[in-house]
Amino acid sequence: MVAEGRQRIDKWLFFARVVKSRSLAAKLAVAGRVRINGDKAGQASDSVKPGDVLTITLERRILVYKVLQQGSRRGPAEEARTLYEDLSPPPAPKGEAPPDALPPLREAGSGRPTKKERRETDRLRNGEE
C-alpha cells in the first residue's frame, strides 16, 4: 500500500501532462529517464511526494519539476500546472547553437559542390570568361 501523501510516478506524470498516456509514463520511468531527487526511478510504482524534484529526460529537452501536490485526475493544462513548479533551464533560442558548439567544418573540395562552384565549372567548360 502506498504511504499517505505519496503517489505513483507514472500517475503523477500522466496527471501533470508530461506524457500523453499512463503507459508512456510507465515506459519513461522503467527506461530510467526519470530521476527523483537525483536517483533513477526504476519502476512505475516508485512514489513521489510534495517537495521532490523530478528530472525528466525527453527527446530534445530536459524538464526539472518540483512536485507541489498530488494529482487527482488528468484535467486541463491550467490544473496540471498547479501540480509542479518548473525549474527547467530556459531553452536555447531557435537558430542559435549552444556557446560551446563548434561550427561545422568541411575541407575545401570535399563533399558536394555548391551552386556557385557548379556555375563556375560550367562557364569554364563552355569557354566563357
Backbone as a printed PyTorch tensor [residue, N CA C, xyz], in Angstrom:
tensor([[[  0.8410,  -1.1880,   0.0000],
         [  0.0000,   0.0000,   0.0000],
         [  0.8780,   1.2400,   0.0000]],

        [[  0.4700,   2.2660,  -0.6970],
         [  1.2350,   3.4980,  -0.8030],
         [  1.0330,   4.3350,   0.4490]],

        [[  2.1260,   4.9290,   0.9290],
         [  2.0420,   5.7650,   2.1250],
         [  1.2080,   7.0130,   1.8450]],

        [[  0.6330,   7.5600,   2.8890],
         [ -0.2010,   8.7650,   2.7610],
         [  0.6580,   9.9250,   2.2650]],

        [[  0.1410,  10.7050,   1.3420],
         [  0.8670,  11.8570,   0.8090],
         [  1.8030,  11.5130,  -0.3250]],

        [[  1.7580,  10.2890,  -0.8100],
         [  2.6140,   9.8550,  -1.9110],
         [  1.7420,   9.3840,  -3.0790]],

        [[  2.3590,   9.4110,  -4.2840],
         [  1.6360,   8.9820,  -5.4780],
         [  2.6090,   8.2940,  -6.4160]],

        [[  2.1300,   7.3120,  -7.1630],
         [  2.9660,   6.6170,  -8.1430],
         [  3.4900,   7.6030,  -9.1730]],

        [[  4.7300,   7.4090,  -9.5930],
         [  5.3590,   8.3300, -10.5420],
         [  4.6460,   8.3140, -11.8910]],

        [[  4.1770,   7.1510, -12.3430],
         [  3.5030,   7.1110, -13.6380],
         [  2.1790,   7.8770, -13.6050]],

        [[  1.4590,   7.7670, -12.4990],
         [  0.2070,   8.5210, -12.3750],
         [  0.4860,  10.0230, -12.3390]],

        [[  1.4980,  10.4130, -11.5560],
         [  1.7820,  11.8360, -11.4170],
         [  2.2090,  12.4420, -12.7550]],

        [[  3.0600,  11.7500, -13.5120],
         [  3.4970,  12.2450, -14.8280],
         [  2.3050,  12.3860, -15.7790]],

        [[  1.3770,  11.4480, -15.7000],
         [  0.1840,  11.4940, -16.5420],
         [ -0.7190,  12.6540, -16.1370]],

        [[ -0.9630,  12.8160, -14.8380],
         [ -1.8210,  13.9040, -14.3600],
         [ -1.1990,  15.2730, -14.6290]],

        [[  0.1240,  15.3730, -14.5800],
         [  0.8160,  16.6460, -14.8120],
         [  0.9970,  16.9440, -16.2990]],

        [[  0.5000,  16.0540, -17.1460],
         [  0.5460,  16.2280, -18.5950],
         [  1.9630,  16.2890, -19.1560]],

        [[  2.8650,  15.5240, -18.5490],
         [  4.2230,  15.4180, -19.0870],
         [  4.2030,  14.4940, -20.2980]],

        [[  3.3790,  13.4380, -20.2260],
         [  3.2240,  12.4810, -21.3230],
         [  1.7440,  12.3150, -21.6290]],

        [[  1.4610,  11.7060, -22.7750],
         [  0.0720,  11.5960, -23.2260],
         [ -0.7020,  10.4550, -22.5830]],

        [[ -0.0090,   9.4170, -22.1300],
         [ -0.7330,   8.2960, -21.5410],
         [  0.0310,   7.7470, -20.3410]],

        [[ -0.6830,   7.0160, -19.5150],
         [ -0.0470,   6.4570, -18.3320],
         [  0.9340,   5.3550, -18.7060]],

        [[  0.6480,   4.6290, -19.7670],
         [  1.5840,   3.5890, -20.1980],
         [  2.8880,   4.2050, -20.7030]],

        [[  2.8210,   5.3480, -21.3680],
         [  4.0370,   6.0460, -21.7790],
         [  4.8140,   6.5390, -20.5650]],

        [[  4.1000,   6.9790, -19.5380],
         [  4.7480,   7.4240, -18.3030],
         [  5.4630,   6.2460, -17.6420]],

        [[  4.8410,   5.0800, -17.6440],
         [  5.4700,   3.8980, -17.0720],
         [  6.7230,   3.5170, -17.8530]],

        [[  6.6570,   3.5670, -19.1770],
         [  7.8230,   3.2580, -20.0110],
         [  8.9540,   4.2440, -19.7560]],

        [[  8.6190,   5.5100, -19.5660],
         [  9.6160,   6.5420, -19.2880],
         [ 10.3370,   6.2440, -17.9780]],

        [[  9.5940,   5.8360, -16.9730],
         [ 10.1800,   5.5380, -15.6640],
         [ 11.0460,   4.2780, -15.7300]],

        [[ 10.5600,   3.2340, -16.3780],
         [ 11.2960,   1.9770, -16.4670],
         [ 12.5720,   2.1490, -17.2930]],

        [[ 12.5450,   3.0270, -18.2830],
         [ 13.7110,   3.2690, -19.1250],
         [ 14.7900,   4.0660, -18.4040]],

        [[ 14.4960,   4.5500, -17.2140],
         [ 15.4910,   5.3070, -16.4580],
         [ 15.5820,   6.7660, -16.8590]],

        [[ 14.5440,   7.2970, -17.4770],
         [ 14.5610,   8.6890, -17.9300],
         [ 13.9410,   9.6400, -16.9230]],

        [[ 13.6040,   9.1220, -15.7470],
         [ 13.0430,   9.9570, -14.6850],
         [ 13.9140,   9.7840, -13.4440]],

        [[ 14.3110,  10.9050, -12.8670],
         [ 15.0700,  10.8760, -11.6250],
         [ 14.2480,  11.5660, -10.5480]],

        [[ 14.2050,  10.9440,  -9.3790],
         [ 13.5110,  11.5150,  -8.2270],
         [ 14.5840,  11.8970,  -7.2230]],

        [[ 14.7520,  13.1880,  -7.0040],
         [ 15.7950,  13.7040,  -6.1070],
         [ 17.1700,  13.1500,  -6.4680]],

        [[ 17.4570,  13.0390,  -7.7610],
         [ 18.7590,  12.5780,  -8.2270],
         [ 18.8980,  11.0850,  -8.3950]],

        [[ 17.9550,  10.2910,  -7.9000],
         [ 18.0080,   8.8340,  -8.0250],
         [ 17.0830,   8.3780,  -9.1480]],

        [[ 17.5650,   7.4440,  -9.9740],
         [ 16.7440,   6.9470, -11.0730],
         [ 15.5190,   6.2140, -10.5460]],

        [[ 14.3910,   6.4810, -11.1760],
         [ 13.1660,   5.7380, -10.8640],
         [ 13.2310,   4.4430, -11.6660]],

        [[ 13.3120,   3.3300, -10.9790],
         [ 13.4480,   2.0490, -11.6660],
         [ 12.1320,   1.4290, -12.0660]],

        [[ 11.0560,   1.8310, -11.3990],
         [  9.7550,   1.2360, -11.6590],
         [  8.6960,   2.3240, -11.7520]],

        [[  7.6110,   1.9860, -12.3970],
         [  6.4900,   2.9200, -12.4910],
         [  5.8040,   3.0830, -11.1430]],

        [[  6.0500,   2.1420, -10.2390],
         [  5.3930,   2.2070,  -8.9390],
         [  6.1810,   3.0380,  -7.9170]],

        [[  7.3500,   3.5470,  -8.2990],
         [  8.0780,   4.4240,  -7.3830],
         [  7.2020,   5.6200,  -7.0600]],

        [[  7.2710,   6.0840,  -5.8170],
         [  6.3470,   7.1370,  -5.4110],
         [  7.0420,   8.4840,  -5.2620]],

        [[  6.2400,   9.5330,  -5.4580],
         [  6.6990,  10.9100,  -5.2850],
         [  5.8050,  11.5760,  -4.2460]],

        [[  6.3570,  12.5870,  -3.6170],
         [  5.6040,  13.3460,  -2.6120],
         [  5.9000,  14.8220,  -2.8310]],

        [[  5.0840,  15.7180,  -2.3060],
         [  5.3660,  17.1420,  -2.4410],
         [  6.7470,  17.4700,  -1.8780]],

        [[  7.4970,  18.2600,  -2.6420],
         [  8.8530,  18.6320,  -2.2690],
         [  9.9080,  17.8880,  -3.0540]],

        [[  9.5460,  16.7700,  -3.6920],
         [ 10.5020,  16.0200,  -4.5090],
         [ 10.8320,  16.8000,  -5.7790]],

        [[ 12.0660,  16.6510,  -6.2580],
         [ 12.4900,  17.2810,  -7.5090],
         [ 12.6580,  16.1790,  -8.5440]],

        [[ 11.9420,  16.3040,  -9.6560],
         [ 11.9880,  15.3220, -10.7370],
         [ 12.8050,  15.8790, -11.8950]],

        [[ 13.6900,  15.0760, -12.4260],
         [ 14.4290,  15.4200, -13.6320],
         [ 13.9890,  14.4330, -14.6980]],

        [[ 13.3470,  14.9490, -15.7330],
         [ 12.7480,  14.1070, -16.7650],
         [ 13.4550,  14.3880, -18.0810]],

        [[ 13.9800,  13.3360, -18.6980],
         [ 14.6740,  13.4640, -19.9700],
         [ 13.7330,  13.0430, -21.0820]],

        [[ 13.3450,  14.0020, -21.9140],
         [ 12.5220,  13.6990, -23.0800],
         [ 13.4210,  13.7460, -24.3120]],

        [[ 12.8590,  13.6540, -25.4980],
         [ 13.6630,  13.5440, -26.7070],
         [ 14.6810,  14.6650, -26.8690]],

        [[ 14.2420,  15.8920, -26.8660],
         [ 15.1550,  17.0000, -27.1350],
         [ 15.2230,  18.0080, -26.0080]],

        [[ 14.7290,  17.6450, -24.8360],
         [ 14.7420,  18.5880, -23.7340],
         [ 14.7900,  17.8730, -22.3970]],

        [[ 15.1930,  18.6230, -21.4020],
         [ 15.2640,  18.1110, -20.0470],
         [ 14.3460,  18.9740, -19.1990]],

        [[ 13.4310,  18.3360, -18.4920],
         [ 12.4950,  19.0420, -17.6250],
         [ 12.9030,  18.8290, -16.1760]],

        [[ 12.8840,  19.8950, -15.4000],
         [ 13.1570,  19.8050, -13.9720],
         [ 11.9330,  20.3810, -13.2690]],

        [[ 11.2080,  19.5150, -12.5590],
         [  9.9790,  19.9220, -11.8830],
         [ 10.0900,  19.6490, -10.3930]],

        [[  9.5820,  20.5770,  -9.6130],
         [  9.4430,  20.3550,  -8.1750],
         [  7.9760,  20.0230,  -7.9240]],

        [[  7.7250,  18.8910,  -7.3010],
         [  6.3580,  18.4340,  -7.0470],
         [  5.7510,  19.3060,  -5.9570]],

        [[  4.6230,  19.9430,  -6.2560],
         [  3.9340,  20.7690,  -5.2690],
         [  2.7750,  20.0360,  -4.6070]],

        [[  2.0940,  19.1920,  -5.3720],
         [  0.9770,  18.4380,  -4.8230],
         [  0.6990,  17.2140,  -5.6800]],

        [[ -0.1280,  16.3230,  -5.1430],
         [ -0.5330,  15.1340,  -5.8810],
         [ -1.6230,  15.4930,  -6.8790]],

        [[ -1.7220,  14.6740,  -7.9000],
         [ -2.8150,  14.8460,  -8.8500],
         [ -3.9630,  13.9290,  -8.4980]],

        [[ -5.1590,  14.3740,  -8.8380],
         [ -6.3230,  13.5270,  -8.6000],
         [ -6.9710,  13.0890,  -9.9040]],

        [[ -6.6790,  13.8320, -10.9850],
         [ -7.2350,  13.4850, -12.2950],
         [ -6.4090,  14.1830, -13.3620]],

        [[ -6.5950,  13.7770, -14.6020],
         [ -5.9340,  14.4480, -15.7160],
         [ -6.8850,  15.5270, -16.2110]],

        [[ -6.7270,  16.6950, -15.6780],
         [ -7.6130,  17.7940, -16.0190],
         [ -7.0040,  18.6930, -17.0830]],

        [[ -7.5130,  19.9170, -17.1920],
         [ -6.9660,  20.8570, -18.1700],
         [ -5.5370,  21.2600, -17.8160]],

        [[ -4.8550,  21.8780, -18.7710],
         [ -3.4500,  22.2540, -18.5970],
         [ -3.2530,  23.2060, -17.4180]],

        [[ -4.1920,  24.1090, -17.1980],
         [ -4.0730,  25.0500, -16.0770],
         [ -4.0610,  24.3060, -14.7490]],

        [[ -4.8850,  23.2830, -14.6520],
         [ -4.9250,  22.4680, -13.4380],
         [ -3.6350,  21.6570, -13.2880]],

        [[ -3.1200,  21.1620, -14.3950],
         [ -1.8920,  20.3580, -14.3590],
         [ -0.7000,  21.2000, -13.9090]],

        [[ -0.6700,  22.4730, -14.2920],
         [  0.4440,  23.3510, -13.9080],
         [  0.4900,  23.6370, -12.4170]],

        [[ -0.6080,  23.3930, -11.6980],
         [ -0.6060,  23.6110, -10.2480],
         [  0.0550,  22.4530,  -9.5010]],

        [[  0.3580,  21.3580, -10.2040],
         [  0.9740,  20.2020,  -9.5630],
         [  2.4820,  20.3580,  -9.3940]],

        [[  3.0960,  21.2740, -10.1320],
         [  4.5520,  21.3830, -10.1050],
         [  5.0110,  22.8180, -10.2680]],

        [[  6.2740,  23.0210,  -9.9080],
         [  6.9720,  24.2840, -10.1700],
         [  8.0600,  23.9590, -11.1750]],

        [[  8.0930,  24.6850, -12.2700],
         [  9.0460,  24.4120, -13.3400],
         [ 10.3910,  25.0450, -13.0050]],

        [[ 11.4170,  24.2110, -12.8280],
         [ 12.7780,  24.6740, -12.5450],
         [ 13.6950,  24.4410, -13.7370]],

        [[ 13.1290,  24.1250, -14.8920],
         [ 13.9110,  23.8000, -16.0860],
         [ 14.7100,  24.9970, -16.5580]],

        [[ 15.9170,  24.7530, -17.0990],
         [ 16.6710,  25.8540, -17.6890],
         [ 15.9510,  26.3450, -18.9390]],

        [[ 16.0650,  27.6300, -19.2610],
         [ 15.3730,  28.1330, -20.4560],
         [ 15.9480,  27.4910, -21.7120]],

        [[ 15.0870,  27.2040, -22.7010],
         [ 15.5820,  26.5860, -23.9390],
         [ 16.4350,  27.5740, -24.7210]],

        [[ 17.3630,  27.0470, -25.5020],
         [ 18.2120,  27.8880, -26.3480],
         [ 17.3590,  28.5140, -27.4430]],

        [[ 17.6150,  29.7780, -27.7960],
         [ 16.8440,  30.4020, -28.8790],
         [ 17.0200,  29.6250, -30.1800]],

        [[ 15.9480,  29.5690, -30.9670],
         [ 15.9980,  28.8260, -32.2220],
         [ 17.0170,  29.4650, -33.1650]],

        [[ 17.7190,  28.6090, -33.8780],
         [ 18.6920,  29.0840, -34.8390],
         [ 20.0430,  29.3960, -34.2110]],

        [[ 20.1360,  29.3740, -32.9080],
         [ 21.3960,  29.6520, -32.2360],
         [ 21.9560,  28.3630, -31.6890]],

        [[ 23.2320,  28.1420, -31.9140],
         [ 23.8840,  26.9600, -31.3720],
         [ 24.3210,  27.2510, -29.9390]],

        [[ 24.4570,  26.2430, -29.1430],
         [ 24.9710,  26.4710, -27.7910],
         [ 26.3510,  27.1210, -27.8650]],

        [[ 26.7410,  27.9010, -26.8580],
         [ 28.0010,  28.6360, -26.9380],
         [ 29.2300,  27.7430, -27.0450]],

        [[ 29.1630,  26.5080, -26.5700],
         [ 30.3310,  25.6440, -26.6350],
         [ 30.3690,  24.7740, -27.8890]],

        [[ 29.3930,  24.9320, -28.7910],
         [ 29.3400,  24.1250, -30.0050],
         [ 30.3280,  24.6540, -31.0420]],

        [[ 30.9550,  23.7310, -31.7430],
         [ 31.8980,  24.1060, -32.7910],
         [ 31.1470,  24.3010, -34.0980]],

        [[ 31.5780,  25.2710, -34.9080],
         [ 30.9110,  25.4510, -36.2010],
         [ 31.2160,  24.2550, -37.1070]],

        [[ 30.2960,  23.9090, -37.9940],
         [ 30.5420,  22.7820, -38.8840],
         [ 31.6860,  23.1020, -39.8490]],

        [[ 32.6030,  22.1790, -39.9760],
         [ 33.7590,  22.3870, -40.8440],
         [ 33.7410,  21.3820, -41.9780]],

        [[ 34.1420,  21.8540, -43.1600],
         [ 34.2480,  20.9840, -44.3230],
         [ 35.4810,  21.4190, -45.0830]],

        [[ 36.3210,  20.4680, -45.3910],
         [ 37.5310,  20.7920, -46.1410],
         [ 37.1470,  21.2050, -47.5530]],

        [[ 37.9070,  22.1480, -48.0790],
         [ 37.6420,  22.6230, -49.4350],
         [ 37.8050,  21.4700, -50.4160]],

        [[ 36.8680,  21.3420, -51.3250],
         [ 36.9270,  20.3140, -52.3380],
         [ 36.2950,  18.9970, -51.9250]],

        [[ 35.8970,  18.8740, -50.6870],
         [ 35.2690,  17.6230, -50.2650],
         [ 33.7580,  17.8070, -50.2390]],

        [[ 33.0700,  16.7440, -50.4880],
         [ 31.6140,  16.8090, -50.4600],
         [ 31.0410,  17.3210, -51.7690]],

        [[ 29.7830,  17.6050, -51.7400],
         [ 29.0600,  18.0430, -52.9230],
         [ 29.3800,  19.5030, -53.2250]],

        [[ 29.5780,  19.8560, -54.5120],
         [ 29.8760,  21.2560, -54.8370],
         [ 28.6530,  22.1540, -54.6360]],

        [[ 28.9310,  23.4030, -54.3260],
         [ 27.8570,  24.3680, -54.1580],
         [ 27.3640,  24.8170, -55.5330]],

        [[ 26.2650,  25.5180, -55.5380],
         [ 25.7100,  26.0060, -56.7970],
         [ 26.6850,  26.9640, -57.4850]],

        [[ 27.3230,  27.7860, -56.6780],
         [ 28.2940,  28.7380, -57.2220],
         [ 29.4570,  27.9940, -57.8760]],

        [[ 29.9470,  26.9570, -57.2280],
         [ 31.0490,  26.1780, -57.7860],
         [ 30.6230,  25.4790, -59.0760]],

        [[ 29.4020,  24.9830, -59.1390],
         [ 28.9220,  24.3250, -60.3560],
         [ 28.8290,  25.3080, -61.5150]],

        [[ 28.3650,  26.5070, -61.2430],
         [ 28.2740,  27.5290, -62.3030],
         [ 29.6490,  27.8890, -62.8380]],

        [[ 30.6260,  28.0000, -61.9500],
         [ 31.9860,  28.3340, -62.3850],
         [ 32.5590,  27.2480, -63.2830]],

        [[ 32.3770,  25.9940, -62.9040],
         [ 32.9070,  24.8960, -63.7360],
         [ 32.1540,  24.8200, -65.0640]],

        [[ 30.8600,  25.1150, -65.0810],
         [ 30.1110,  25.1210, -66.3410],
         [ 30.6250,  26.2170, -67.2680]],

        [[ 30.9020,  27.3920, -66.7000],
         [ 31.4250,  28.5030, -67.5080],
         [ 32.7660,  28.1630, -68.1110]],

        [[ 33.6230,  27.5130, -67.3340],
         [ 34.9380,  27.1310, -67.8380],
         [ 34.8440,  26.0790, -68.9410]],

        [[ 33.9120,  25.1470, -68.7870],
         [ 33.7290,  24.1080, -69.8050],
         [ 33.1980,  24.6800, -71.1170]],

        [[ 32.3300,  25.6610, -71.0260],
         [ 31.7320,  26.2580, -72.2200],
         [ 32.6180,  27.3060, -72.8610]],

        [[ 33.7550,  27.5770, -72.2740],
         [ 34.7070,  28.5240, -72.8630],
         [ 34.3650,  29.9830, -72.5560]],

        [[ 33.4680,  30.2060, -71.6390],
         [ 33.1250,  31.5770, -71.2780],
         [ 34.1450,  32.0850, -70.2750]],

        [[ 34.3750,  33.3800, -70.2850],
         [ 35.1410,  34.0610, -69.2740],
         [ 35.6860,  35.3310, -69.7450]]])
